[in-house]
Coordinates of C-alpha atoms and ligand atoms in Angstrom, one line a residue:
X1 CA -20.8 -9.4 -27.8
X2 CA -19.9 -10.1 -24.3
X3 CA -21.2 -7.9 -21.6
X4 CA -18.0 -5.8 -20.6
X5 CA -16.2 -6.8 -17.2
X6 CA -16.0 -5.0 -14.4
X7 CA -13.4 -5.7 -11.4
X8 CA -14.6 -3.7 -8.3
X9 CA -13.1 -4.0 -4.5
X10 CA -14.1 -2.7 -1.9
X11 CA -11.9 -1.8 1.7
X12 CA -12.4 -2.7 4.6
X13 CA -14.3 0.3 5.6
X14 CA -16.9 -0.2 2.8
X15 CA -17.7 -3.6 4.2
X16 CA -18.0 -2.8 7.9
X17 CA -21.2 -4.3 9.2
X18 CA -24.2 -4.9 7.5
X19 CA -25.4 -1.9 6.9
X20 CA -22.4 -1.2 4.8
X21 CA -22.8 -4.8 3.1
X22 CA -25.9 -3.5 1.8
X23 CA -25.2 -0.7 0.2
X24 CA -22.2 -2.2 -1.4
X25 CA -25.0 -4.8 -2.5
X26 CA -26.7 -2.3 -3.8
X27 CA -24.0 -0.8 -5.5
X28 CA -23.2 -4.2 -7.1
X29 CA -26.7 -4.8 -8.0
X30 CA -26.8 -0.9 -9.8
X31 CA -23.7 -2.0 -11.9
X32 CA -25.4 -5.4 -13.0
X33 CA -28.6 -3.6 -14.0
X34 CA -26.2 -1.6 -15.9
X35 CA -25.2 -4.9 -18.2
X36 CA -22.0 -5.5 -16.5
X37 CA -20.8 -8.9 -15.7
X38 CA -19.0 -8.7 -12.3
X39 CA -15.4 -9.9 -10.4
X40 CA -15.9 -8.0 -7.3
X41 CA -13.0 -8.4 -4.6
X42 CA -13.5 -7.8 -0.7
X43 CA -11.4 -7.1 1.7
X44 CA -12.1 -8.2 5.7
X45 CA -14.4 -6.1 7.7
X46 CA -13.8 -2.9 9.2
X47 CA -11.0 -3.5 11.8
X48 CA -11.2 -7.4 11.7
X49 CA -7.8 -8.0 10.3
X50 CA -6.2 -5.8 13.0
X51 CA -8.6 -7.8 15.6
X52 CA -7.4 -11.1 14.7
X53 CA -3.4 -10.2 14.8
X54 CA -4.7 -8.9 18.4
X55 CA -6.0 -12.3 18.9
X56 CA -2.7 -14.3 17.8
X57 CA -0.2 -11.7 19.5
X58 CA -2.3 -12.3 23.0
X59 CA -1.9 -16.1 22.8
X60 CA 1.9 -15.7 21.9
X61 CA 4.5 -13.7 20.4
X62 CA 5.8 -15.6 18.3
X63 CA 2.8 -17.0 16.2
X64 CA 3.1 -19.7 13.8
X65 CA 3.1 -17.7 10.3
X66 CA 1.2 -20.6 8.5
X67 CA -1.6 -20.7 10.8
X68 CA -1.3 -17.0 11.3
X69 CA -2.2 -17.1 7.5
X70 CA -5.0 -18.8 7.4
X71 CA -6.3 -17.5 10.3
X72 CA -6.4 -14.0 8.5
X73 CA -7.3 -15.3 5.4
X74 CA -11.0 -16.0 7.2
X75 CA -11.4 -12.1 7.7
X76 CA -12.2 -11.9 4.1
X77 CA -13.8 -15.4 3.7
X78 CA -16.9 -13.5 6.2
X79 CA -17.0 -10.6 4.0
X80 CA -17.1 -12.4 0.7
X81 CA -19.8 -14.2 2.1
X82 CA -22.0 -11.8 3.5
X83 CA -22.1 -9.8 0.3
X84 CA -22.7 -12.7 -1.6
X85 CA -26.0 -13.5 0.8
X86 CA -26.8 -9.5 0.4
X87 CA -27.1 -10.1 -3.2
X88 CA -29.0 -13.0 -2.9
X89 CA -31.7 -11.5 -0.3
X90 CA -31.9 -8.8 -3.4
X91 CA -32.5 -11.0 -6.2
X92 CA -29.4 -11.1 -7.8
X93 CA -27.4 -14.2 -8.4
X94 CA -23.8 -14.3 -6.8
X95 CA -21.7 -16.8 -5.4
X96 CA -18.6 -16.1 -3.1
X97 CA -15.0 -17.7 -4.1
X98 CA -12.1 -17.7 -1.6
X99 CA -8.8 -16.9 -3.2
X100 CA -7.6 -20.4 -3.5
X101 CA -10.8 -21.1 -5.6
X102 CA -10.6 -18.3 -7.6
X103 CA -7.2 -19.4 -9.0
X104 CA -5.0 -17.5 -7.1
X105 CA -1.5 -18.9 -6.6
X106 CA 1.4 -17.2 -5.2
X107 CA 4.8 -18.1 -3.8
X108 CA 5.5 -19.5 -0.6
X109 CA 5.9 -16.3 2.0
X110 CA 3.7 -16.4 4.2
X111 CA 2.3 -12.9 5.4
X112 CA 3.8 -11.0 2.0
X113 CA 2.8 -13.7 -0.6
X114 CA 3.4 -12.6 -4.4
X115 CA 1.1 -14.0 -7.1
X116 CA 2.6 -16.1 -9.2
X117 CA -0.5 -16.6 -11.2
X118 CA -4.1 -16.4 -11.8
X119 CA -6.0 -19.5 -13.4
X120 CA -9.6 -17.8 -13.1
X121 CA -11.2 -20.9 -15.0
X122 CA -13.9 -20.8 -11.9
X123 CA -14.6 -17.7 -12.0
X124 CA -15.3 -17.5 -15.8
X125 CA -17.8 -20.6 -15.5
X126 CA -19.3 -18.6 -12.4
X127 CA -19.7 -15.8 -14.8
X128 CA -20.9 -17.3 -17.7
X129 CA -23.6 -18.9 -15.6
X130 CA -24.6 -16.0 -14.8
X131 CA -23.4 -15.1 -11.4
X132 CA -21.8 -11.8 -9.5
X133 CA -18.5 -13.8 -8.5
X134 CA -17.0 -12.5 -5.2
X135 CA -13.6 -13.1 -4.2
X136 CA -12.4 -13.4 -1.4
X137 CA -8.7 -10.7 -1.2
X138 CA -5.5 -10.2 0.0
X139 CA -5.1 -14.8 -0.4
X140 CA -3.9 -17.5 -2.2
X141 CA -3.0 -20.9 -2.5
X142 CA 1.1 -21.4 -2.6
X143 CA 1.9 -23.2 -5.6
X144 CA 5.8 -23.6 -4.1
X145 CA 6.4 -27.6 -4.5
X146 CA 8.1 -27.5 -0.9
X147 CA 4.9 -26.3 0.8
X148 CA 2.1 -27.0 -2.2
X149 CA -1.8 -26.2 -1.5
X150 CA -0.9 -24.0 1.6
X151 CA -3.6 -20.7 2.1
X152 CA -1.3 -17.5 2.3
X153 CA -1.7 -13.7 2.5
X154 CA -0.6 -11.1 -0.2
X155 CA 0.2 -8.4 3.2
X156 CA -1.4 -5.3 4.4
X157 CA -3.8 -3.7 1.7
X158 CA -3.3 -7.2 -0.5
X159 CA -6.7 -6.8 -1.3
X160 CA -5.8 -4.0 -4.0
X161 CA -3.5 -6.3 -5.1
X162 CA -6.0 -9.2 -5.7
X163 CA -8.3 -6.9 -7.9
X164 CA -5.4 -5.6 -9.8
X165 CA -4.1 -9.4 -10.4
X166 CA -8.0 -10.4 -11.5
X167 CA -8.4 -7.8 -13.9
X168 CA -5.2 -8.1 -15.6
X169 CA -6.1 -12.0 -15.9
X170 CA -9.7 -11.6 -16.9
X171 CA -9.0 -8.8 -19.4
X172 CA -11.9 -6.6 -17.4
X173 CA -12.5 -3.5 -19.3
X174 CA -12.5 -1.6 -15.7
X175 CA -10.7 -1.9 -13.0
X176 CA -12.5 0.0 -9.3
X177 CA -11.1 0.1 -5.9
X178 CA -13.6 2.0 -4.0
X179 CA -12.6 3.2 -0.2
X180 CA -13.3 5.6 2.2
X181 CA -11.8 8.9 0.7
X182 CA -12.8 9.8 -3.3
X183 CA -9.5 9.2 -4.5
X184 CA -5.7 10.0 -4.5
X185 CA -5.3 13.6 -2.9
X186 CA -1.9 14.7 -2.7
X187 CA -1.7 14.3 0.9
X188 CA -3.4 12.1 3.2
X189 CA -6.5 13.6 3.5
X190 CA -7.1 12.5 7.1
X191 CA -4.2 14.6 8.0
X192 CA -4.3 17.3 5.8
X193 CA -6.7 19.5 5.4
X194 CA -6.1 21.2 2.5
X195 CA -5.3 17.9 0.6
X196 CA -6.2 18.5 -3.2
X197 CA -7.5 15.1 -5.0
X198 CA -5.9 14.4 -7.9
X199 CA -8.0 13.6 -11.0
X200 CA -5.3 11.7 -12.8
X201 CA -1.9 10.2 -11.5
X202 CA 1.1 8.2 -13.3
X203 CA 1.9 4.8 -12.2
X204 CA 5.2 5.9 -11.7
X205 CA 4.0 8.8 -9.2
X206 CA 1.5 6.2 -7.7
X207 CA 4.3 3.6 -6.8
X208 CA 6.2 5.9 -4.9
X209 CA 3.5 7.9 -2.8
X210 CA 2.6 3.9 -1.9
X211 CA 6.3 3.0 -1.1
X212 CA 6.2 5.8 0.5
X213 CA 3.5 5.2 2.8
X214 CA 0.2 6.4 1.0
X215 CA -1.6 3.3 2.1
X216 CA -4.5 3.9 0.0
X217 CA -2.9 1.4 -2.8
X218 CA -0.4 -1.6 -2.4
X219 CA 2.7 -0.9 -3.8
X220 CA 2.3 -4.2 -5.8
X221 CA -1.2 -3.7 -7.0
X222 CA 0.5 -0.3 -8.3
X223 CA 3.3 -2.6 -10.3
X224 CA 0.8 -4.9 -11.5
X225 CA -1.3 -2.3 -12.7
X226 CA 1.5 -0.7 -14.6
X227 CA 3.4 -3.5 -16.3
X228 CA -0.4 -4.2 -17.1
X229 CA -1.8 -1.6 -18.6
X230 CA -4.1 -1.5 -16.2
X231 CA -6.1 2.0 -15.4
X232 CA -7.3 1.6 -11.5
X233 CA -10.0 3.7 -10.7
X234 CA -10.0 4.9 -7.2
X235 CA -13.5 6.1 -5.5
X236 CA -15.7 6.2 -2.7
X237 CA -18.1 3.9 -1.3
X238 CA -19.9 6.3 0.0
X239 CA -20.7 8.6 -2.0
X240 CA -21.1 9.3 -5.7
X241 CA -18.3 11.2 -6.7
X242 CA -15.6 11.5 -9.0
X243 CA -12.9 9.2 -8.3
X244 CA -8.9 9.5 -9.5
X245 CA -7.8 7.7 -12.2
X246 CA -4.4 5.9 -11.7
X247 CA -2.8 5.4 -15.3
X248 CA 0.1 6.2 -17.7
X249 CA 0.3 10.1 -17.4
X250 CA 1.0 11.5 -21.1
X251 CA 1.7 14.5 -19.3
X252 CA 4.6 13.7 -16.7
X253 CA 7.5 15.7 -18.3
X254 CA 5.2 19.0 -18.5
X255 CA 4.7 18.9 -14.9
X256 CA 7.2 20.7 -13.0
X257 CA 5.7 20.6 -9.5
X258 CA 5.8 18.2 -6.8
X259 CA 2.7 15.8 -7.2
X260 CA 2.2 14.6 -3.6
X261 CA 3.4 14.2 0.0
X262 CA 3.1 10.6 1.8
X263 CA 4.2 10.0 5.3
X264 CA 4.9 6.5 7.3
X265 CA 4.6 5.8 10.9
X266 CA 5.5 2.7 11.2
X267 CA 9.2 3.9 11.5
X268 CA 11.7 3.1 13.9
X269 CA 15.1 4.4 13.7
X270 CA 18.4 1.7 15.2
X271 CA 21.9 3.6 15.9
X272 CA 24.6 1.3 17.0
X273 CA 27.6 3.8 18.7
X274 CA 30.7 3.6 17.4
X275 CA 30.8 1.0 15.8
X276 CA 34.8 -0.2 14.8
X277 CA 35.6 1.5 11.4
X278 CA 36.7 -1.6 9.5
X279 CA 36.1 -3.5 6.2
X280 CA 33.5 -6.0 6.8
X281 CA 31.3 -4.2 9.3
X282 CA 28.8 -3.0 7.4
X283 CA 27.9 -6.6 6.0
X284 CA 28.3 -8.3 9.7
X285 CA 25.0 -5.8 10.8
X286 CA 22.8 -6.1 7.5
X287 CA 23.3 -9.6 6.7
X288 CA 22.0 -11.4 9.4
X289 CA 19.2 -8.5 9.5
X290 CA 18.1 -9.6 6.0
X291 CA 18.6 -13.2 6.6
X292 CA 15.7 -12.6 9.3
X293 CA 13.8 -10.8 6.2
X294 CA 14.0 -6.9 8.0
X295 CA 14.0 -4.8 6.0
X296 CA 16.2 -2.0 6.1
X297 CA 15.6 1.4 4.9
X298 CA 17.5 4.4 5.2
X299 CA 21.5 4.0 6.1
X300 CA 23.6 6.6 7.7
X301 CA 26.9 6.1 8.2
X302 CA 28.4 9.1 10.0
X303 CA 32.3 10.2 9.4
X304 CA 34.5 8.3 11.7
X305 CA 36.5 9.6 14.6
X306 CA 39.1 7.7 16.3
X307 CA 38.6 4.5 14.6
X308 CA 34.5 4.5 15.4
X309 CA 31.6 5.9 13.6
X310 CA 28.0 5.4 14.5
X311 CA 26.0 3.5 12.3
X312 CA 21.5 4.5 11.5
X313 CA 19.2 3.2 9.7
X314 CA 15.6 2.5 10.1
X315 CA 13.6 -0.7 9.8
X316 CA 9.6 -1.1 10.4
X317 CA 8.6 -0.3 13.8
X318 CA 6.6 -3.6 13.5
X319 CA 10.2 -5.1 13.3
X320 CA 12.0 -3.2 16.3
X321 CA 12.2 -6.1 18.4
X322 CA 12.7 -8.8 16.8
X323 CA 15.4 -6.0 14.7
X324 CA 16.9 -5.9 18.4
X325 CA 16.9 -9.1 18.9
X326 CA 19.2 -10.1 15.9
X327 CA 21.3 -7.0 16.5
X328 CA 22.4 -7.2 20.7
X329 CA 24.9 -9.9 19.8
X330 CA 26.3 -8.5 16.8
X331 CA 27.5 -5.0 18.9
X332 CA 28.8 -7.0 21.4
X333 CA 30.7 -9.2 19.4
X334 CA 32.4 -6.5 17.2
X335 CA 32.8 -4.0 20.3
X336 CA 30.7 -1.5 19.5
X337 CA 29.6 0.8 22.3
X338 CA 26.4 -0.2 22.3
X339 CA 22.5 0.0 20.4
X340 CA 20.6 3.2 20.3
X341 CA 16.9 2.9 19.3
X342 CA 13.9 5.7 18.6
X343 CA 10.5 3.9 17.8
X344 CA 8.8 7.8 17.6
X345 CA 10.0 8.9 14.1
X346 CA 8.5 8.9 11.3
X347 CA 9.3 9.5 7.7
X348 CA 7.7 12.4 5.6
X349 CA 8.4 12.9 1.5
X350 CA 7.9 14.4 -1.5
X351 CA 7.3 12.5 -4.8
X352 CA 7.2 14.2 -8.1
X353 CA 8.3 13.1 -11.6
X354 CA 9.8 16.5 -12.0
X355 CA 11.8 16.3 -9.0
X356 CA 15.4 15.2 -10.8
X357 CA 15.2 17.6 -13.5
X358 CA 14.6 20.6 -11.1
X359 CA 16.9 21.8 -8.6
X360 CA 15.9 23.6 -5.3
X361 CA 13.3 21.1 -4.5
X362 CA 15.7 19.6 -1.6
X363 CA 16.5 23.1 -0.3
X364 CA 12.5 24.1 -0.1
X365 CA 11.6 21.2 1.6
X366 CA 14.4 21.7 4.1
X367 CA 13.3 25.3 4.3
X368 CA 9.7 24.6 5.1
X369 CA 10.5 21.8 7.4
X370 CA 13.2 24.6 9.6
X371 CA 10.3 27.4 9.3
X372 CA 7.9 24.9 11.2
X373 CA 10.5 23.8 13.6
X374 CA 10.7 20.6 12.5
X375 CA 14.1 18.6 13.0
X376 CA 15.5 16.7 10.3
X377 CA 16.8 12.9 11.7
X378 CA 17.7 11.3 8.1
X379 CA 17.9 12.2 4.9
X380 CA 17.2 10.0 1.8
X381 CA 16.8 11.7 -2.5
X382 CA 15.8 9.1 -5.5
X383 CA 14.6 10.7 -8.9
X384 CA 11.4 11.1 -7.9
X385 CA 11.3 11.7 -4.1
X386 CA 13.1 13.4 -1.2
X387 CA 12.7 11.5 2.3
X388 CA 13.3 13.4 5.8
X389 CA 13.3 11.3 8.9
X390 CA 11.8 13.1 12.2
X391 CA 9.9 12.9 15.2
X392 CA 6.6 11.2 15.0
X393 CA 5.1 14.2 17.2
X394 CA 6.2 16.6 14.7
X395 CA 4.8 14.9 11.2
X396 CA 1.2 17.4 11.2
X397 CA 3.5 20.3 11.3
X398 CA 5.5 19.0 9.0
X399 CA 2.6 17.9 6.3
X400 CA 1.4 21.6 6.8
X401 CA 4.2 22.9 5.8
X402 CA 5.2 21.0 2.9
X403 CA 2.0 21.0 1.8
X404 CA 1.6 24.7 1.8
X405 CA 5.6 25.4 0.9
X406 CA 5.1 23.6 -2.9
X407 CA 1.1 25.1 -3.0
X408 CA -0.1 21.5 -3.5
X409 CA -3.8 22.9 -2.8
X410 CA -3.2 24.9 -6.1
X411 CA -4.3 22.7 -9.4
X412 CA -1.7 21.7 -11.6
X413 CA -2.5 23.5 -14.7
X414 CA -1.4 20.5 -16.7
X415 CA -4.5 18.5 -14.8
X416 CA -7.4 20.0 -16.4
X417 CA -5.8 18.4 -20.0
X418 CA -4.9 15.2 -18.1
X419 CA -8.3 14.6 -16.8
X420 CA -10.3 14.0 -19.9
X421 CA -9.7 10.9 -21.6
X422 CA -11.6 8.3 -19.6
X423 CA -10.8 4.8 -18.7
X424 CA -12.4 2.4 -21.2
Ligands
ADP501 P1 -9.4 0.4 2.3 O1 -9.9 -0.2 3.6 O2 -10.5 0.9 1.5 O3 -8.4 -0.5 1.6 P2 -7.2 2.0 3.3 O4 -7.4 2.5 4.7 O5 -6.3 0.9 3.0 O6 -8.7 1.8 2.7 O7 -6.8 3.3 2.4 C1 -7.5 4.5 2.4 C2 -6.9 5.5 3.3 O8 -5.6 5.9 2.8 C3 -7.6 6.8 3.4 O9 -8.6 6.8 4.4 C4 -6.5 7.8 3.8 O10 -6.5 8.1 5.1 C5 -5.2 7.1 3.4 N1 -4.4 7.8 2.5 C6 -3.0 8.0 2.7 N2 -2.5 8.8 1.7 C7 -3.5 9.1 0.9 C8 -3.6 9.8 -0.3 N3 -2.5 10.4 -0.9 N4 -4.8 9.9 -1.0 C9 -5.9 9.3 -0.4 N5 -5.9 8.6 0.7 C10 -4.7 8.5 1.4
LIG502 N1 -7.6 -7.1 5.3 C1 -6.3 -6.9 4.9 C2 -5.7 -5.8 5.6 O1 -6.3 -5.2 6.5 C3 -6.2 -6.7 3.4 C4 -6.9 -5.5 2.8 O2 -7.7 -4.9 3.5 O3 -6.6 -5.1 1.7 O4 -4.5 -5.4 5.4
MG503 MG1 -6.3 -0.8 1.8

């Protein structure tokens, strides 16, 4: 029998100096002696990917995405490394692998590259000799014929993204993405005080917190893992405790309570004033803004007076100015009165299963959020969530007040039956 596979990664935070390497090491080294064979996934050090966007945006502000690519590709390439020498110094054979050599192909967008596929024949020799094989994260090689055997990046987080992608393509038996929190809580915990962890959340619940803004998974690593089958394991690197266990949730329609709250900041709202109310104008503004690849979130169109209505949404705050850029013709040329932008909000929500099947959810949020004198900007509802759109200086309130409104720090009842069954 085959010694069963374990996928671990570890954030940024886990890797941050070499202090940090080492006790990863020593983690690694603990799971080996346990008669695992290995895939673990890194991402870059501490702050390094943040560093080296600094770096490019100080030599221009416009940097070239394919160099900006595999420029932050070499964050993880020191990481991988470094933990690969850790193990070494300990004994314990390993060998670091950057994407591209793990397999790892994706599409041709650079800076938010999808995998495409995985062909992890290295790796499997790597392990079969005997080896700890460390990848590299958040990279890959573009398999696109137009721009073949290019490095790219998978986008912020991509490194949950790479472990996800490796254990669905080696079959691993367990799947670990350890950070610096114990798990999903149903807040940001950093924010929130009183935020609960979760022992067990749905993929379904799991992919909206993310889109949401929960930035503790990447969206994608949350789809892969659920058209998968994959359970993700979520847990700290520094400590041992239990971790949260992201996987089909048997238990979803039972639940009748809002699972979590997940905030953004990286919101920035656009109004063009009165715009001309006239077929056509709605597709003159977000065409050319998706032909530069923004994307838009939230729309509000307001009820038109005289022949002109104003015209919200938001777009990533990342995005305002090059959002700006593409827009300031447009309002001239169709005679609106002119572009109105807020870079301070910030987008709060509540995800839950339940949500569609129960009604007063919107009215409690909206409650809580006018008891803490929060103003709402924008308004969004799916199935599963409710958005509100206000003031960035306003979002602790705000998390206090949803948090405590729909008694979040309460368990679910249901959780105690969801927690036992254990990943395999
Ligand atoms: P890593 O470097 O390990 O990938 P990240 O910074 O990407 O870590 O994600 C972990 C962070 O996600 C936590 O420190 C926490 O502040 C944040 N976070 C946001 N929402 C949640 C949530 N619902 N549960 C847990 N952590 C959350
Ligand atoms: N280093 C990358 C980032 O900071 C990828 C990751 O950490 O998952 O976004
Ligand atoms: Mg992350």
């Amino acid at each position: 029998m085959p010694a069963p596979l374990v996928v671990q990664k570890y954030g940024g935070s886990s890797v941050a100096g070499a202090d940090r390497i080492k006790r990863v090491a020593r983690r690694i080294a603990r799971e080996r002696a346990a008669g695992h064979d290995l895939v673990v996934v890194v991402s870059a050090m501490g702050d390094t990917t943040d560093e080296l966007l600094g770096l490019a945006a100080a030599i221009t502000d416009e940097p070239d995405p394919r160099e900006l690519d595999v420029l932050l590709a070499t964050g993880e390439h020191q990481s991988a490394t470094l933990v690969s020498m850790a193990l070494h110094a300990m004994g314990v054979p390993a060998i670091s692998l950057t994407g591209p050599q793990a397999g790892i192909t994706t599409d041709g967008t650079y800076g938010r590259a999808r995998i495409a596929g995985i062909e992890p024949r290295r790796v499997r020799a790597e392990l079969e000799g005997g080896k700890v094989v460390i990848v590299a994260g958040f990279q890959g090689r573009s398999a696109n014929s137009s721009i073949d055997q290019e490095i790219t990046t998978l986008g912020r987080g991509g490194s949950d993204t790479t472990a996800v992608a490796l254990a669905a393509a080696l079959q691993a038996d367990r799947c670990q993405v350890f950070t610096d929190v114990r798990g999903i809580y149903t807040a940001d915990p950093r924010l929130v005080p009183d935020a609960r962890q979760l022992p067990v959340i749905g993929y379904e619940e799991m992919l909206e917190l993310a889109h949401q803004g929960a930035q503790v998974m990447q969206v994608r690593a949350v789809e892969l893992g659920w058209v998968n089958g994959i359970v993700i394991e979520v847990l700290s690197s520094f400590e041992d405790a239990p971790g949260t266990l992201i996987r089909e949730d048997p238990l979803v329609e039972q639940r009748d309570k809002v699972r979590g709250l997940a905030h953004d900041r990286n919101v920035a709202k656009v109004t063009l004033l009165a715009v001309p109310d006239r077929p056509g104008i709605a597709r003159s503004v977000f065409a050319p803004l998706a032909d530069a690849g923004i994307n838009v979130d939230m729309i509000v169109q307001n009820v038109g007076h005289d022949g002109a209505t104003d015209l919200s949404f938001t777009v990533p705050r990342v995005e305002l100015a090059r959002a700006e850029k593409v827009l300031n013709p447009i309002v001239t040329e169709m005679g609106a009165r002119g572009l109105a932008t807020d870079p301070s909000v910030a987008k709060v929500s509540i995800v839950g299963a339940g949500l569609h099947n129960a009604p007063g959810y919107a009215a409690r949020m909206f409650g809580a959020l006018a008891d803490a004198g929060v103003n709402i900007e924008m308004i969004s509802t799916s199935e599963v969530r409710i958005t509100c759109v206000i003031g960035e200086p306003t979002l602790p309130n705000a998390l206090a007040a949803l948090h405590g409104a729909f008694e979040l720090e309460r368990p679910d009842p249901v959780d105690a039956e969801a927690a036992l069954p254990r990943a395999g």
